[in-house]
PDB file of C-alpha atoms in Angstrom:
ATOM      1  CA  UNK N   1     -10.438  87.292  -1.183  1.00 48.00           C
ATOM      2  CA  UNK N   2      -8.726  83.786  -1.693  1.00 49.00           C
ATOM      3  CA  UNK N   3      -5.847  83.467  -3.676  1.00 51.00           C
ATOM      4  CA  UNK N   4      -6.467  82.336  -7.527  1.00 55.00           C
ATOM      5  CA  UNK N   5      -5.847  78.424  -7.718  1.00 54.00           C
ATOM      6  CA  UNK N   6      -2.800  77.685 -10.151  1.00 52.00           C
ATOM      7  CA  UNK N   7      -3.925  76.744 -13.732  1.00 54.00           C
ATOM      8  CA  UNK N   8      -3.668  73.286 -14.425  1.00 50.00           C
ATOM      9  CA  UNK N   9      -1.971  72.763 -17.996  1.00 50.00           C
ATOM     10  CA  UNK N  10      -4.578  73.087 -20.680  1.00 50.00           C
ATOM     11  CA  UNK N  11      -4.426  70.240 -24.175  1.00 51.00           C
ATOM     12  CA  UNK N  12      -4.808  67.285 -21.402  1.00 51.00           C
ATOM     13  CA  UNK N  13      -0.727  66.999 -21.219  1.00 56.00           C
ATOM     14  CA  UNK N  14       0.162  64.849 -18.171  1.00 58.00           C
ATOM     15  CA  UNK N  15       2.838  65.121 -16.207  1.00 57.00           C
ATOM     16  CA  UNK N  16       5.607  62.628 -15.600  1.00 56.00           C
ATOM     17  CA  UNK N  17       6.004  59.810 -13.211  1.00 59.00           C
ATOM     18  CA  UNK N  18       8.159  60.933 -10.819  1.00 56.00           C
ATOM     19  CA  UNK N  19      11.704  58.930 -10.907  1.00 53.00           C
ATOM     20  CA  UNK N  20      11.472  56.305  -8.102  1.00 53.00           C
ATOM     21  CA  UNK N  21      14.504  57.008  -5.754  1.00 52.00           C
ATOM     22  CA  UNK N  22      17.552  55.184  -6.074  1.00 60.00           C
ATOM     23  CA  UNK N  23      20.156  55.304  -3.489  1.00 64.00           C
ATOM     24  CA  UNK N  24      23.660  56.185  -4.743  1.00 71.00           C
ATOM     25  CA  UNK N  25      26.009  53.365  -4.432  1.00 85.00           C
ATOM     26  CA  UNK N  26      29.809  54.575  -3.543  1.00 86.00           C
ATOM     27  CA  UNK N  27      32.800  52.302  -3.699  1.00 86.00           C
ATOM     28  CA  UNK N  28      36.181  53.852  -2.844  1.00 85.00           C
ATOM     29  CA  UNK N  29      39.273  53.141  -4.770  1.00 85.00           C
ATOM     30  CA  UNK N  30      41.819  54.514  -3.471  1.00 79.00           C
ATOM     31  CA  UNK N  31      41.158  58.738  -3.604  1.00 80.00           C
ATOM     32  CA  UNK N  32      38.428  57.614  -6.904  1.00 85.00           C
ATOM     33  CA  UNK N  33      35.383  57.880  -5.465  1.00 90.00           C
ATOM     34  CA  UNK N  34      33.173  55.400  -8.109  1.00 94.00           C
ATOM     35  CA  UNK N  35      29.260  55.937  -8.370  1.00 93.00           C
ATOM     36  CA  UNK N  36      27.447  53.178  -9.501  1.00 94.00           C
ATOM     37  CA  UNK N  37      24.229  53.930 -11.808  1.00 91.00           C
ATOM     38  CA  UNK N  38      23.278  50.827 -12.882  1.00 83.00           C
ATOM     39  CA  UNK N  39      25.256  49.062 -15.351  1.00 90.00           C
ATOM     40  CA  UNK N  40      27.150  52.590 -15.813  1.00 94.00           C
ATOM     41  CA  UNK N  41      30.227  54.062 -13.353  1.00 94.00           C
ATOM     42  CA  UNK N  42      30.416  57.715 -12.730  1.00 94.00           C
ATOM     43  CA  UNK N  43      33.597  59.453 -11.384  1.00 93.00           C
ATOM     44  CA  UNK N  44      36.062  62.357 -11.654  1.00 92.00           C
ATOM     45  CA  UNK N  45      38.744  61.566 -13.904  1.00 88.00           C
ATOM     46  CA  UNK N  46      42.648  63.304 -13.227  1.00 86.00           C
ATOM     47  CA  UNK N  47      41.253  66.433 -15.515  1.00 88.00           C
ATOM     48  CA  UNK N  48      38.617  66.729 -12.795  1.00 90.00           C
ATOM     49  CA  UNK N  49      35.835  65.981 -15.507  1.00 92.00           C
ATOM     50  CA  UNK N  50      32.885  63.840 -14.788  1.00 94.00           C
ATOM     51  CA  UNK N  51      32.905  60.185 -16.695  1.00 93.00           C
ATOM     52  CA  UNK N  52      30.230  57.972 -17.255  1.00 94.00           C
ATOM     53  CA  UNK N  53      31.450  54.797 -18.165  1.00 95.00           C
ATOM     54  CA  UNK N  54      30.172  51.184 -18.761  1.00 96.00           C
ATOM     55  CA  UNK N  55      31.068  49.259 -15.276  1.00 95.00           C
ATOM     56  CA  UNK N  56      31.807  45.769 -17.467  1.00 96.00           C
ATOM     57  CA  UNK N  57      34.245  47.898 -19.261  1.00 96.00           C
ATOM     58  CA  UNK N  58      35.767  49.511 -16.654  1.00 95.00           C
ATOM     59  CA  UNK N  59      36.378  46.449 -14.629  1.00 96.00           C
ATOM     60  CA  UNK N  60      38.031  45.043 -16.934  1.00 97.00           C
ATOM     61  CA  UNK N  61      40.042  47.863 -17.819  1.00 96.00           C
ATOM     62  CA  UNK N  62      41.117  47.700 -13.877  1.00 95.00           C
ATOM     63  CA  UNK N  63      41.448  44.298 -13.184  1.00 97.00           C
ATOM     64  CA  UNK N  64      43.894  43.509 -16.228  1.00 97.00           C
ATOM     65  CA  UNK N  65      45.791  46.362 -15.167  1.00 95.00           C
ATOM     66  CA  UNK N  66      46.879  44.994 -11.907  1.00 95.00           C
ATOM     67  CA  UNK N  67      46.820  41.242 -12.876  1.00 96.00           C
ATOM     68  CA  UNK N  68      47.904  40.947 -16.934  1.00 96.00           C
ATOM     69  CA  UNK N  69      46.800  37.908 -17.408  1.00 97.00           C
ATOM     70  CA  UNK N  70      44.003  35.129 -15.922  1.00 97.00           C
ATOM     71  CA  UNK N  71      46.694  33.311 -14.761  1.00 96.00           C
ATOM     72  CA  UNK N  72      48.404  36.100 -12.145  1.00 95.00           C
ATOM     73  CA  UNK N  73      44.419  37.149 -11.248  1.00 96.00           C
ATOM     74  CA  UNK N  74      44.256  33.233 -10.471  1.00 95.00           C
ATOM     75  CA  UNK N  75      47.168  32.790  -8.082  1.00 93.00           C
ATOM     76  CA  UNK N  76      46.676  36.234  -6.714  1.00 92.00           C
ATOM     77  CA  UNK N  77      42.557  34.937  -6.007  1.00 92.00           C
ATOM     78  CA  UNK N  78      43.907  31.864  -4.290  1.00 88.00           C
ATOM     79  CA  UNK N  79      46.562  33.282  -2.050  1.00 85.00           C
ATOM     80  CA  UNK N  80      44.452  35.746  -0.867  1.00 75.00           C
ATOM     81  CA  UNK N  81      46.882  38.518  -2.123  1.00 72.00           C
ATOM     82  CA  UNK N  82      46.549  42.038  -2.911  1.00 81.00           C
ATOM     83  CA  UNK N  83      43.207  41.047  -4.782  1.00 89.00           C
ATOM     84  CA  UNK N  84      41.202  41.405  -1.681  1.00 84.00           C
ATOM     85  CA  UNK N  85      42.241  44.557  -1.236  1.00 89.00           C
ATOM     86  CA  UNK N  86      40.541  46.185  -4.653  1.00 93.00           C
ATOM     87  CA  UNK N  87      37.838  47.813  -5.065  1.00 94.00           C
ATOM     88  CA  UNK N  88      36.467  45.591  -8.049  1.00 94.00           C
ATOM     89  CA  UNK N  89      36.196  42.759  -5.194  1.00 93.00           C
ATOM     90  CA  UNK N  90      33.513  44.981  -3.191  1.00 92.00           C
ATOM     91  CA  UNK N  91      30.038  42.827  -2.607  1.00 92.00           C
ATOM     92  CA  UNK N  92      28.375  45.964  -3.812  1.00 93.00           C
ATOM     93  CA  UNK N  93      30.332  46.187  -7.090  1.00 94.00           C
ATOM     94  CA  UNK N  94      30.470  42.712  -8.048  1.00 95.00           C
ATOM     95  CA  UNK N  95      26.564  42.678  -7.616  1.00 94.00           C
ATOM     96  CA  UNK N  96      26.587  45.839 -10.067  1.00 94.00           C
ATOM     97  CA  UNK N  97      28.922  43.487 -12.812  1.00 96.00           C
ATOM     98  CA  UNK N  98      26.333  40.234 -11.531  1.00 95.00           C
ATOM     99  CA  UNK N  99      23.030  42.548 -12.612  1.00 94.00           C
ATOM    100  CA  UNK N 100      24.740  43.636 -15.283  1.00 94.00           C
ATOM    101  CA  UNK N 101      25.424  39.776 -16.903  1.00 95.00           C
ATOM    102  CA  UNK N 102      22.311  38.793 -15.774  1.00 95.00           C
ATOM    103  CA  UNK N 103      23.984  36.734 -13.349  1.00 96.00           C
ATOM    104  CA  UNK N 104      22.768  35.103  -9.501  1.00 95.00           C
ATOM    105  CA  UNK N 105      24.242  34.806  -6.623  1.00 93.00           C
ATOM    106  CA  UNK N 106      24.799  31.421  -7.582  1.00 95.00           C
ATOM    107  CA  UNK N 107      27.864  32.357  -9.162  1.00 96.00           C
ATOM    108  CA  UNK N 108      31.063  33.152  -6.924  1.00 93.00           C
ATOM    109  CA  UNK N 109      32.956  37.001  -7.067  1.00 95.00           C
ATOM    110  CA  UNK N 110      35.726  35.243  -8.556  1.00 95.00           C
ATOM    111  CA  UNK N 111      33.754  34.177 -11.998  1.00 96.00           C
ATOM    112  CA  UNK N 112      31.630  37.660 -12.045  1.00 97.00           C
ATOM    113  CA  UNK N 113      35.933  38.812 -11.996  1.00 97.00           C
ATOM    114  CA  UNK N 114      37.416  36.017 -14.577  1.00 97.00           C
ATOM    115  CA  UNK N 115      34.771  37.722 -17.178  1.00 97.00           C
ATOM    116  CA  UNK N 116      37.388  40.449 -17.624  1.00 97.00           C
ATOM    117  CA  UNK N 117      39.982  37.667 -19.276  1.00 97.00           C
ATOM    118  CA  UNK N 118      36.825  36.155 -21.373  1.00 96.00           C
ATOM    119  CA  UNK N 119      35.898  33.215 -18.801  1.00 96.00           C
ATOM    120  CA  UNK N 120      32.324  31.838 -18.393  1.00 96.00           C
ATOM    121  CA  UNK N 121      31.039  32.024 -15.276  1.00 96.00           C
ATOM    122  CA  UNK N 122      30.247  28.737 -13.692  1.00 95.00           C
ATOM    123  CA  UNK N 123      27.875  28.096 -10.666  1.00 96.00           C
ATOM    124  CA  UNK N 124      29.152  27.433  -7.374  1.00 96.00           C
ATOM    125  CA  UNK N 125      27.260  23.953  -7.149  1.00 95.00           C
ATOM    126  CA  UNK N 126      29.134  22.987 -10.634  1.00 96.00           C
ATOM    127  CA  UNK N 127      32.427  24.068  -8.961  1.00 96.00           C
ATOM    128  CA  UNK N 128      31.325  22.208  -5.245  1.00 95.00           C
ATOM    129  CA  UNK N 129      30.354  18.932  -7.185  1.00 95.00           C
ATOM    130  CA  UNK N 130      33.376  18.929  -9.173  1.00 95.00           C
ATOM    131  CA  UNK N 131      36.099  18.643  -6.224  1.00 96.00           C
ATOM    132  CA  UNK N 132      33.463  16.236  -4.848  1.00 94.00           C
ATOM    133  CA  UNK N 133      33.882  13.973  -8.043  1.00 94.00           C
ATOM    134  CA  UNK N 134      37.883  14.484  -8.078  1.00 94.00           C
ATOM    135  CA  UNK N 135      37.944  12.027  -5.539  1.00 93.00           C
ATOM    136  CA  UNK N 136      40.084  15.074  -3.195  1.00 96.00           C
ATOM    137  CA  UNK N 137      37.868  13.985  -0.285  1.00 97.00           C
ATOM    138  CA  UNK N 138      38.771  10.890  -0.200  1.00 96.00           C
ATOM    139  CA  UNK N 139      42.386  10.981   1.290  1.00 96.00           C
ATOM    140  CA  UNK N 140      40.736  11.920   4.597  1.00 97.00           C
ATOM    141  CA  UNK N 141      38.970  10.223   7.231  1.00 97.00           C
ATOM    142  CA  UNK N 142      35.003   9.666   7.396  1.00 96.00           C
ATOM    143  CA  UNK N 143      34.768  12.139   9.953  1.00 96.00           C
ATOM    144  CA  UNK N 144      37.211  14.672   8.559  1.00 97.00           C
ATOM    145  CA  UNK N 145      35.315  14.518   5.132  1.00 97.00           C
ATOM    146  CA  UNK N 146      32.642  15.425   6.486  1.00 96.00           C
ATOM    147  CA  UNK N 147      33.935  18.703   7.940  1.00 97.00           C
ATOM    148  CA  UNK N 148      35.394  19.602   4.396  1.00 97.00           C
ATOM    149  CA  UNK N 149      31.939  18.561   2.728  1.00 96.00           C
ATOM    150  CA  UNK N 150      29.896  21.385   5.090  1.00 95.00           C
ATOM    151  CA  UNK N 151      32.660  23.608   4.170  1.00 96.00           C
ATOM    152  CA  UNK N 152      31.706  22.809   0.524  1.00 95.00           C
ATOM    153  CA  UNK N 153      28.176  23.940   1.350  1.00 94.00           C
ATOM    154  CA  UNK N 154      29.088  26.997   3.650  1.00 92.00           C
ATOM    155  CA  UNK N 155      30.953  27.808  -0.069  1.00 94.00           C
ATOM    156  CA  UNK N 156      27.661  27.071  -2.190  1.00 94.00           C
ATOM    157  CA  UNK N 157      25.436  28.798   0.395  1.00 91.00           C
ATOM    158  CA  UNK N 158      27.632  32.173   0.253  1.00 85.00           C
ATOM    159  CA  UNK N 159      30.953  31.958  -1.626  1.00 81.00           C
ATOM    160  CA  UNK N 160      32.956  32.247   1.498  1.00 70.00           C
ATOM    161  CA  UNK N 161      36.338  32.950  -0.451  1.00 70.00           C
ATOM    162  CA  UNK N 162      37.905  31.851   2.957  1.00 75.00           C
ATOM    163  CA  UNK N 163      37.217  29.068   3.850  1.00 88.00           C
ATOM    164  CA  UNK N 164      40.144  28.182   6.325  1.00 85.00           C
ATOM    165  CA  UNK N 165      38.915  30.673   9.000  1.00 86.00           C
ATOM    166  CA  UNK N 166      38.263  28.556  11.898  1.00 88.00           C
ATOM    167  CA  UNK N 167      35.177  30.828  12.786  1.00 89.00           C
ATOM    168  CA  UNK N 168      33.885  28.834  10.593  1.00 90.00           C
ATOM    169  CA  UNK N 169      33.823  25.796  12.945  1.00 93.00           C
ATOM    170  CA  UNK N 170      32.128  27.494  15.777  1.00 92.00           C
ATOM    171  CA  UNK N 171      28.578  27.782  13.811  1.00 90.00           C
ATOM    172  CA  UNK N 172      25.722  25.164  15.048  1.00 93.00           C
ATOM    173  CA  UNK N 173      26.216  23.069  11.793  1.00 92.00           C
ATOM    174  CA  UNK N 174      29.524  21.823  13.098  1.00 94.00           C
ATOM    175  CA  UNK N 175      28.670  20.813  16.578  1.00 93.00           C
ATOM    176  CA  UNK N 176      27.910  17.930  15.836  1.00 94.00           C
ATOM    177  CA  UNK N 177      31.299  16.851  14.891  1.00 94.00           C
ATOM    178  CA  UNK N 178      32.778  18.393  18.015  1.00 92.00           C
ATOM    179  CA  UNK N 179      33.076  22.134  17.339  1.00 91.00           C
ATOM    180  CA  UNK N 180      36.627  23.832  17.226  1.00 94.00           C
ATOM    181  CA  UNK N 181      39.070  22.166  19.067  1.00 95.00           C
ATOM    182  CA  UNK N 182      38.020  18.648  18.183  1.00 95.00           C
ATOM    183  CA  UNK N 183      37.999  19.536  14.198  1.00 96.00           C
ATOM    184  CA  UNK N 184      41.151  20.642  14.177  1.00 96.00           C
ATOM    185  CA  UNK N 185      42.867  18.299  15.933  1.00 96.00           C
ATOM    186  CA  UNK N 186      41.267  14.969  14.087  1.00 96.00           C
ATOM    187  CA  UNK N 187      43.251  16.869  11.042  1.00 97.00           C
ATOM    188  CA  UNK N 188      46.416  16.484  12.994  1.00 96.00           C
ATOM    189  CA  UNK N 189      46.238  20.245  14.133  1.00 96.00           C
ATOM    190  CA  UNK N 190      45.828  23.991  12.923  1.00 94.00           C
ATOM    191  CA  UNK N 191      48.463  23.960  10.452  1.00 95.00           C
ATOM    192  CA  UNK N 192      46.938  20.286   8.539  1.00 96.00           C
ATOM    193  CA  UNK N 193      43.015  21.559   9.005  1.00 96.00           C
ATOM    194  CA  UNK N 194      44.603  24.693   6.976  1.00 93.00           C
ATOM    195  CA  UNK N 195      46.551  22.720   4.646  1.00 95.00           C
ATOM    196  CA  UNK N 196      43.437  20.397   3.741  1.00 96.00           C
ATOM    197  CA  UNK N 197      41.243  23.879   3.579  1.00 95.00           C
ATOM    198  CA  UNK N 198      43.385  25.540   1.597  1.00 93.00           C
ATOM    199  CA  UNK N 199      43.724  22.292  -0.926  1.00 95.00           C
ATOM    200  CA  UNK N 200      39.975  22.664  -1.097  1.00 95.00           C
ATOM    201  CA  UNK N 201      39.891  25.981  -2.144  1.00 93.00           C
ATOM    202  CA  UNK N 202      42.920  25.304  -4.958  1.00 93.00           C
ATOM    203  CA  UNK N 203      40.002  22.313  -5.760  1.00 95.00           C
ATOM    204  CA  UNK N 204      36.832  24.518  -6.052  1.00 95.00           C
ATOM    205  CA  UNK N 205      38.679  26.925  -8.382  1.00 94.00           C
ATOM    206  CA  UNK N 206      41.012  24.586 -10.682  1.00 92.00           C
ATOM    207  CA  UNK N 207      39.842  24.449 -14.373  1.00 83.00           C
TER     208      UNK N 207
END
């Protein structure tokens, strides 16, 4: 005889949606292992219990540990210090802290960071057509400002945080102004194209 068909729940009860699948997102720091879910953090804490914690909250917690005040974090973010090193400055945990301000991707890792010392976050075509109106261009050639204005828009197009990577000048957009070898030397050499880049940088993220 065939097996009896289960009974379906009686009273017209339905059963749930199933929960669409997430994938876990896992950023190390140091031997913490840090699960983001959502705008919440989930890890072991030294008692070996398991903590759910707001991620705005425990970025900021973190990052004003290592860096007191906005002023170190802003040094530290320019010299490319121990900063790039954290965990907090992981693409996949600074788009957790961006979803959780309702923020784009048309605002740079450093200002999704700065909201831990009470900063708003500024767009990264504000902070490109501010050096462009400081007149910091200006003490360079035509040619030379030209290079330093696609760097502008490399910055604008993905918040390159460095910018004086020559790599840079091997991409089709700078051919036309010789590639490599000739950029750098119309800025006098490696060392001056840095300088200049580096100035550029201090430009795009002065007050």
């Amino acid at each position: 005889s065939e097996p009896n068909e289960p009974q379906k729940p009686s009273g017209g009860i339905e059963e749930p949606e199933p929960t669409p699948y997430k994938p876990v997102i896992v950023v190390q720091a140091g031997t913490l292992q840090l699960r983001i879910l959502d705008e919440k953090v989930q890890y072991l804490n030294e008692q070996g219990e398991l903590v759910l914690e707001d991620i705005a909250e425990f970025s900021q917690r973190e990052i004003r540990k290592d860096f007191t005040n906005y002023e170190q974090f802003h040094t530290n973010w320019l010299t490319s210090g121990e900063i790039s090193s954290k965990f907090y400055t992981n693409e996949k945990w600074v788009n957790a802290l961006r979803k959780k301000a309702n923020l784009g991707l048309d605002v740079d890792a450093f200002d999704v960071l700065a909201m831990s010392y009470g900063k708003t976050p500024r767009l990264k075509n504000e902070r490109a057509d501010k050096v462009k109106q400081s007149g910091y261009l200006t003490q360079y050639s035509h040619e030379n400002q030209e290079v330093l204005g696609l760097l502008l828009d490399e910055y604008v197009k993905s918040g390159a945080k460095d910018l004086t990577k020559t790599e840079l000048l091997q991409t089709p957009k700078f051919s036309p102004l010789g590639g490599l070898v000739s950029i750098v030397k119309n800025f006098g050499g490696k060392a001056l194209y840095q300088k200049a880049v580096k100035g550029l940088e201090r430009m795009i993220y002065s007050e």
